[in-house]
CSV table of C-alpha atoms in Angstrom, one decimal:
chain,number,residue,atom,x,y,z
B,1,UNK,CA,115.4,138.2,20.4
B,2,UNK,CA,111.7,139.8,20.7
B,3,UNK,CA,112.8,141.7,23.5
B,4,UNK,CA,116.0,143.0,21.8
B,5,UNK,CA,113.6,144.1,19.1
B,6,UNK,CA,111.4,146.0,21.2
B,7,UNK,CA,114.0,148.1,22.9
B,8,UNK,CA,115.4,148.9,19.7
B,9,UNK,CA,112.3,150.1,18.4
B,10,UNK,CA,111.9,152.4,21.1
B,11,UNK,CA,115.0,154.3,20.3
B,12,UNK,CA,113.7,156.3,17.4
B,13,UNK,CA,110.3,157.3,19.4
B,14,UNK,CA,112.4,158.8,22.1
B,15,UNK,CA,114.6,160.5,19.9
B,16,UNK,CA,111.9,162.0,17.9
B,17,UNK,CA,110.3,163.8,21.1
B,18,UNK,CA,111.8,167.1,20.0
B,19,UNK,CA,110.9,166.9,16.5
B,20,UNK,CA,107.2,166.1,17.1
B,21,UNK,CA,107.2,169.3,19.2
B,22,UNK,CA,109.0,171.2,16.4
B,23,UNK,CA,106.3,169.9,13.8
B,24,UNK,CA,103.4,171.0,16.4
B,25,UNK,CA,104.8,174.5,16.8
B,26,UNK,CA,105.3,175.0,13.1
B,27,UNK,CA,101.9,173.7,12.3
B,28,UNK,CA,100.7,176.1,15.2
B,29,UNK,CA,102.5,178.8,13.6
B,30,UNK,CA,100.6,178.4,10.5
B,31,UNK,CA,97.0,177.9,12.0
B,32,UNK,CA,97.4,180.9,14.0
B,33,UNK,CA,98.0,183.0,11.1
B,34,UNK,CA,94.7,182.1,9.2
B,35,UNK,CA,92.0,184.6,9.4
B,36,UNK,CA,90.0,182.9,11.7
B,37,UNK,CA,92.6,183.3,14.6
B,38,UNK,CA,94.6,186.4,13.4
B,39,UNK,CA,97.0,185.6,16.3
B,40,UNK,CA,100.2,186.9,14.8
B,41,UNK,CA,102.1,187.5,18.1
B,42,UNK,CA,101.6,183.7,19.0
B,43,UNK,CA,102.6,182.7,15.4
B,44,UNK,CA,105.7,184.2,15.4
B,45,UNK,CA,106.3,182.9,19.0
B,46,UNK,CA,105.6,179.2,17.7
B,47,UNK,CA,107.8,179.6,14.5
B,48,UNK,CA,110.8,180.3,16.5
B,49,UNK,CA,110.3,177.6,19.2
B,50,UNK,CA,109.5,175.1,16.4
B,51,UNK,CA,112.9,175.8,15.1
B,52,UNK,CA,114.6,175.8,18.2
B,53,UNK,CA,113.1,172.4,19.3
B,54,UNK,CA,114.5,171.1,16.3
B,55,UNK,CA,117.9,172.4,17.1
B,56,UNK,CA,117.6,170.7,20.5
B,57,UNK,CA,116.9,167.6,18.9
B,58,UNK,CA,120.2,168.2,16.6
B,59,UNK,CA,122.2,169.1,19.7
B,60,UNK,CA,121.1,166.1,21.6
B,61,UNK,CA,121.2,163.5,18.8
B,62,UNK,CA,123.0,164.4,15.7
B,63,UNK,CA,126.0,166.5,16.7
B,64,UNK,CA,127.7,163.9,19.6
B,65,UNK,CA,127.4,163.3,23.1
B,66,UNK,CA,129.7,166.1,24.1
B,67,UNK,CA,126.9,168.7,24.4
B,68,UNK,CA,124.9,166.7,27.2
B,69,UNK,CA,126.5,168.8,30.0
B,70,UNK,CA,125.7,172.1,28.1
B,71,UNK,CA,122.1,170.7,27.6
B,72,UNK,CA,121.5,170.5,31.1
B,73,UNK,CA,122.2,174.1,31.6
B,74,UNK,CA,119.6,175.1,29.3
B,75,UNK,CA,117.8,178.2,30.5
B,76,UNK,CA,120.4,180.1,31.7
B,77,UNK,CA,121.0,183.5,30.1
B,78,UNK,CA,122.5,183.0,26.5
B,79,UNK,CA,121.5,179.6,26.3
B,80,UNK,CA,119.5,180.1,23.1
B,81,UNK,CA,122.8,181.9,21.8
B,82,UNK,CA,125.0,178.9,22.6
B,83,UNK,CA,122.4,176.6,20.9
B,84,UNK,CA,122.4,178.6,17.7
B,85,UNK,CA,126.3,178.9,18.1
B,86,UNK,CA,126.8,175.0,18.4
B,87,UNK,CA,124.5,174.2,15.6
B,88,UNK,CA,126.4,177.1,13.4
B,89,UNK,CA,129.7,175.3,14.0
B,90,UNK,CA,128.3,171.8,13.0
B,91,UNK,CA,126.9,173.3,9.6
B,92,UNK,CA,130.2,175.1,9.1
B,93,UNK,CA,132.0,171.7,9.4
B,94,UNK,CA,129.7,170.6,6.4
B,95,UNK,CA,129.0,173.6,4.3
B,96,UNK,CA,130.4,176.9,5.2
B,97,UNK,CA,128.1,179.2,3.0
B,98,UNK,CA,124.9,177.2,4.3
B,99,UNK,CA,126.2,178.1,7.6
B,100,UNK,CA,125.8,181.6,7.0
B,101,UNK,CA,122.4,181.2,5.5
B,102,UNK,CA,121.6,179.5,8.8
B,103,UNK,CA,122.8,182.2,11.0
B,104,UNK,CA,121.2,185.0,9.2
B,105,UNK,CA,118.1,183.3,9.2
B,106,UNK,CA,117.9,182.2,12.8
B,107,UNK,CA,119.1,185.5,14.0
B,108,UNK,CA,116.4,187.2,12.1
B,109,UNK,CA,113.8,184.9,13.5
B,110,UNK,CA,114.9,185.3,17.1
B,111,UNK,CA,115.0,189.0,16.6
B,112,UNK,CA,111.4,188.9,15.3
B,113,UNK,CA,110.3,186.7,18.1
B,114,UNK,CA,111.7,189.1,20.8
B,115,UNK,CA,110.0,192.0,18.9
B,116,UNK,CA,106.7,190.0,19.1
B,117,UNK,CA,106.9,189.0,22.7
B,118,UNK,CA,108.6,192.1,24.4
B,119,UNK,CA,108.9,195.2,22.4
B,120,UNK,CA,105.7,197.7,22.3
B,121,UNK,CA,105.6,197.4,18.4
B,122,UNK,CA,102.4,196.2,16.6
B,123,UNK,CA,102.7,192.7,14.9
B,124,UNK,CA,101.0,192.7,11.6
B,125,UNK,CA,100.4,189.5,9.4
B,126,UNK,CA,103.3,190.4,7.0
B,127,UNK,CA,105.5,190.4,9.8
B,128,UNK,CA,104.0,187.1,11.2
B,129,UNK,CA,104.0,185.5,7.5
B,130,UNK,CA,107.8,186.5,7.1
B,131,UNK,CA,108.5,184.9,10.4
B,132,UNK,CA,106.6,181.6,9.5
B,133,UNK,CA,108.3,181.8,6.1
B,134,UNK,CA,111.9,182.1,7.4
B,135,UNK,CA,111.1,179.1,10.0
B,136,UNK,CA,110.1,177.0,7.2
B,137,UNK,CA,113.3,177.4,5.3
B,138,UNK,CA,115.3,176.9,8.6
B,139,UNK,CA,113.3,173.5,9.2
B,140,UNK,CA,114.0,172.6,5.7
B,141,UNK,CA,117.9,173.8,6.0
B,142,UNK,CA,118.4,171.8,9.0
B,143,UNK,CA,116.5,169.0,8.0
B,144,UNK,CA,118.4,168.6,4.9
B,145,UNK,CA,121.7,169.3,6.5
B,146,UNK,CA,121.4,166.9,9.1
B,147,UNK,CA,119.4,164.2,7.3
B,148,UNK,CA,116.3,164.4,9.7
M,1,UNK,CA,131.2,192.1,29.0
M,2,UNK,CA,129.0,194.2,26.5
M,3,UNK,CA,131.3,196.9,26.1
M,4,UNK,CA,134.3,194.3,25.3
M,5,UNK,CA,132.2,192.8,22.8
M,6,UNK,CA,131.2,195.8,21.2
M,7,UNK,CA,135.2,196.6,20.8
M,8,UNK,CA,135.6,193.1,19.1
M,9,UNK,CA,132.4,193.5,16.9
M,10,UNK,CA,133.9,197.2,15.7
M,11,UNK,CA,137.4,195.5,15.1
M,12,UNK,CA,135.5,192.7,13.0
M,13,UNK,CA,133.6,195.0,11.0
M,14,UNK,CA,136.6,197.2,10.0
M,15,UNK,CA,138.3,194.0,8.9
M,16,UNK,CA,135.2,193.4,6.4
M,17,UNK,CA,135.3,196.9,5.3
M,18,UNK,CA,138.9,196.5,4.6
M,19,UNK,CA,138.5,193.3,2.5
M,20,UNK,CA,135.2,194.4,0.8
M,21,UNK,CA,135.8,197.7,-0.9
M,22,UNK,CA,132.7,200.0,-1.3
M,23,UNK,CA,130.8,198.1,1.6
M,24,UNK,CA,129.1,199.9,4.4
M,25,UNK,CA,128.6,198.0,7.8
M,26,UNK,CA,126.3,200.0,10.2
M,27,UNK,CA,126.7,198.6,13.7
M,28,UNK,CA,124.3,198.8,16.8
M,29,UNK,CA,123.4,196.6,19.8
M,30,UNK,CA,119.9,195.3,20.8
M,31,UNK,CA,119.8,194.8,24.4
M,32,UNK,CA,116.4,193.4,24.5
M,33,UNK,CA,117.3,190.7,21.8
M,34,UNK,CA,120.8,190.4,23.4
M,35,UNK,CA,122.0,190.8,19.8
M,36,UNK,CA,124.7,192.6,18.0
M,37,UNK,CA,123.3,193.6,14.6
M,38,UNK,CA,124.9,194.8,11.7
M,39,UNK,CA,123.2,196.4,8.8
M,40,UNK,CA,125.1,195.5,5.3
M,41,UNK,CA,125.0,197.7,2.3
M,42,UNK,CA,124.9,197.1,-0.8
M,43,UNK,CA,122.7,194.2,-0.8
M,44,UNK,CA,124.1,192.7,-3.9
M,45,UNK,CA,127.5,192.2,-2.1
M,46,UNK,CA,125.7,190.8,0.9
M,47,UNK,CA,124.6,187.7,-1.0
M,48,UNK,CA,127.9,187.2,-2.9
M,49,UNK,CA,129.5,184.0,-2.1
M,50,UNK,CA,133.0,185.6,-1.3
M,51,UNK,CA,131.2,187.9,1.3
M,52,UNK,CA,128.9,185.3,2.8
M,53,UNK,CA,132.1,183.2,3.5
M,54,UNK,CA,133.9,186.2,4.9
M,55,UNK,CA,131.0,187.1,7.2
M,56,UNK,CA,130.8,183.3,8.5
M,57,UNK,CA,134.4,183.7,9.5
M,58,UNK,CA,133.4,186.6,11.1
M,59,UNK,CA,130.6,185.0,13.0
M,60,UNK,CA,132.8,182.1,14.2
M,61,UNK,CA,135.6,184.4,15.7
M,62,UNK,CA,132.9,186.4,17.3
M,63,UNK,CA,131.0,183.3,18.7
M,64,UNK,CA,134.4,182.1,20.0
M,65,UNK,CA,134.9,184.9,22.1
M,66,UNK,CA,131.1,185.7,23.2
M,67,UNK,CA,129.2,182.5,22.7
M,68,UNK,CA,126.3,184.0,25.0
M,69,UNK,CA,125.7,186.8,22.5
M,70,UNK,CA,123.7,187.0,19.4
M,71,UNK,CA,125.1,188.3,15.9
M,72,UNK,CA,122.8,189.4,13.2
M,73,UNK,CA,124.2,190.4,9.8
M,74,UNK,CA,121.0,192.0,7.9
M,75,UNK,CA,120.5,193.7,4.6
M,76,UNK,CA,117.4,195.5,3.4
M,77,UNK,CA,115.1,193.8,5.8
M,78,UNK,CA,112.1,195.6,6.7
M,79,UNK,CA,111.1,193.5,9.5
M,80,UNK,CA,114.3,194.3,11.4
M,81,UNK,CA,114.5,197.4,13.3
M,82,UNK,CA,118.2,198.7,13.9
M,83,UNK,CA,118.9,199.9,17.1
M,84,UNK,CA,121.1,203.3,17.8
M,85,UNK,CA,124.1,202.9,15.5
M,86,UNK,CA,127.3,202.5,17.4
M,87,UNK,CA,129.9,202.6,14.5
M,88,UNK,CA,130.0,202.7,10.8
M,89,UNK,CA,132.8,201.1,8.9
M,90,UNK,CA,133.2,201.6,5.0
M,91,UNK,CA,135.8,201.6,2.5
M,92,UNK,CA,136.4,202.6,-1.1
M,93,UNK,CA,138.9,202.3,-3.7
M,94,UNK,CA,140.9,205.3,-4.7
M,95,UNK,CA,143.2,206.2,-7.4
M,96,UNK,CA,146.1,208.6,-7.9
M,97,UNK,CA,143.6,211.0,-9.5
M,98,UNK,CA,141.2,211.2,-6.8
M,99,UNK,CA,140.9,214.1,-4.3
M,100,UNK,CA,141.3,211.7,-1.5
M,101,UNK,CA,144.5,210.7,-2.7
M,102,UNK,CA,145.9,214.0,-3.2
M,103,UNK,CA,144.8,214.8,0.5
M,104,UNK,CA,146.5,211.9,1.9
M,105,UNK,CA,149.7,212.6,-0.3
M,106,UNK,CA,149.8,216.2,1.2
M,107,UNK,CA,150.0,214.6,4.6
M,108,UNK,CA,152.5,211.8,3.7
M,109,UNK,CA,150.2,209.1,4.4
M,110,UNK,CA,150.3,207.5,0.9
M,111,UNK,CA,153.2,205.5,-0.2
M,112,UNK,CA,153.2,203.2,-3.1
M,113,UNK,CA,153.6,199.7,-1.3
M,114,UNK,CA,154.1,198.0,-4.6
M,115,UNK,CA,157.3,199.3,-4.6
M,116,UNK,CA,160.0,197.8,-2.0
M,117,UNK,CA,160.1,200.1,1.0
M,118,UNK,CA,162.1,200.4,4.2
M,119,UNK,CA,159.9,199.1,7.2
M,120,UNK,CA,161.7,201.4,9.5
M,121,UNK,CA,161.0,204.5,7.7
M,122,UNK,CA,157.3,203.9,7.3
M,123,UNK,CA,156.9,203.3,11.1
M,124,UNK,CA,157.3,207.2,11.1
M,125,UNK,CA,154.1,207.5,9.1
M,126,UNK,CA,152.1,204.4,10.4
M,127,UNK,CA,151.1,203.2,13.6
M,128,UNK,CA,150.9,199.8,12.7
M,129,UNK,CA,152.7,197.4,9.9
M,130,UNK,CA,151.5,193.9,9.9
M,131,UNK,CA,149.9,191.4,7.8
M,132,UNK,CA,146.1,190.2,7.9
M,133,UNK,CA,145.9,186.4,6.2
M,134,UNK,CA,148.9,187.1,4.7
M,135,UNK,CA,148.3,190.4,3.3
M,136,UNK,CA,150.5,193.4,4.3
M,137,UNK,CA,148.7,196.3,5.9
M,138,UNK,CA,149.6,199.6,7.1
M,139,UNK,CA,147.5,201.7,9.7
M,140,UNK,CA,147.8,205.5,9.3
M,141,UNK,CA,148.9,207.7,12.5
M,142,UNK,CA,146.4,210.6,11.6
M,143,UNK,CA,143.5,210.0,13.7
M,144,UNK,CA,141.1,211.7,11.2
M,145,UNK,CA,142.1,209.3,8.5
M,146,UNK,CA,142.8,205.8,9.6
M,147,UNK,CA,144.3,204.5,6.5
M,148,UNK,CA,144.8,200.9,5.6
M,149,UNK,CA,146.7,200.1,2.4
M,150,UNK,CA,146.3,196.6,1.4
M,151,UNK,CA,148.9,195.6,-1.1
M,152,UNK,CA,147.8,192.4,-2.4
M,153,UNK,CA,144.6,193.6,-3.9
M,154,UNK,CA,145.6,196.6,-5.4
M,155,UNK,CA,147.7,197.8,-8.6
M,156,UNK,CA,150.5,200.3,-8.7
M,157,UNK,CA,148.3,203.0,-8.9
M,158,UNK,CA,145.4,201.9,-6.9
M,159,UNK,CA,145.2,202.1,-3.0
M,160,UNK,CA,142.3,201.4,-0.6
M,161,UNK,CA,141.5,202.7,2.8
M,162,UNK,CA,139.0,202.1,5.4
M,163,UNK,CA,137.9,205.1,7.4
M,164,UNK,CA,136.1,205.3,10.7
M,165,UNK,CA,132.9,207.2,10.8
């Protein structure tokens, strides 16, 4: 009985690893904005990946086992788009208008991340603050929608 | 693959333009972000519930064909740089008193589709007759004026069209 209880108690811990990563990245995104760091590029990067890790958790644990094979192919070209698409589909089944909100915001944040990481374009505090704000809205939307 | 998905995107924003009279959709592709980007105007319409639901349907349809490519609909966002515009789709409502209506009439491109019409006779004028979600539409032959008349959303004296830019 005691053993069964211990095994069961481990399950939420395992399931929350991606959530913990998402929370860390979100925290980092905010910290890196501060005057003592002014790491605006890194802040945008963390803001995006924090949301991505939350989506990873949802895909793996909240929207059914059918996505496990897909999960193993992560890192391939287009895998982020596939992830976004699958989360979008899952939200659409619950609330179509909310799904459009989600898709707009995550695609904007992804675009911001690509701009910050790969484009020869200055990343200002305003740009970075906008990205962090988007990521906070996305965290809230995803957690509410999937009851996390 | 990208060329094919761009063709689909053009067809999809044309569909939006037909259904949302007065809106403008400017489309480009960001290769670095692997993202199709559509700038939507006016912003007020972009945030309307009816439009948002339609945009969601377009997102779903695109994703069902090209799941490894991103699609962003945006409006008035200073933090999104639009790539080179590939295509612009727009539509507007016209009436019998409008100049455009008279131009179309001269070309024989406008008919009153609220009246019964002979499908065979209009095929001489239009390339395509069909339905879109149950609404009849006609696609004009004149390449300069791609005309779509959508019977379900107009009254006897009003017509709407979508024109390729």
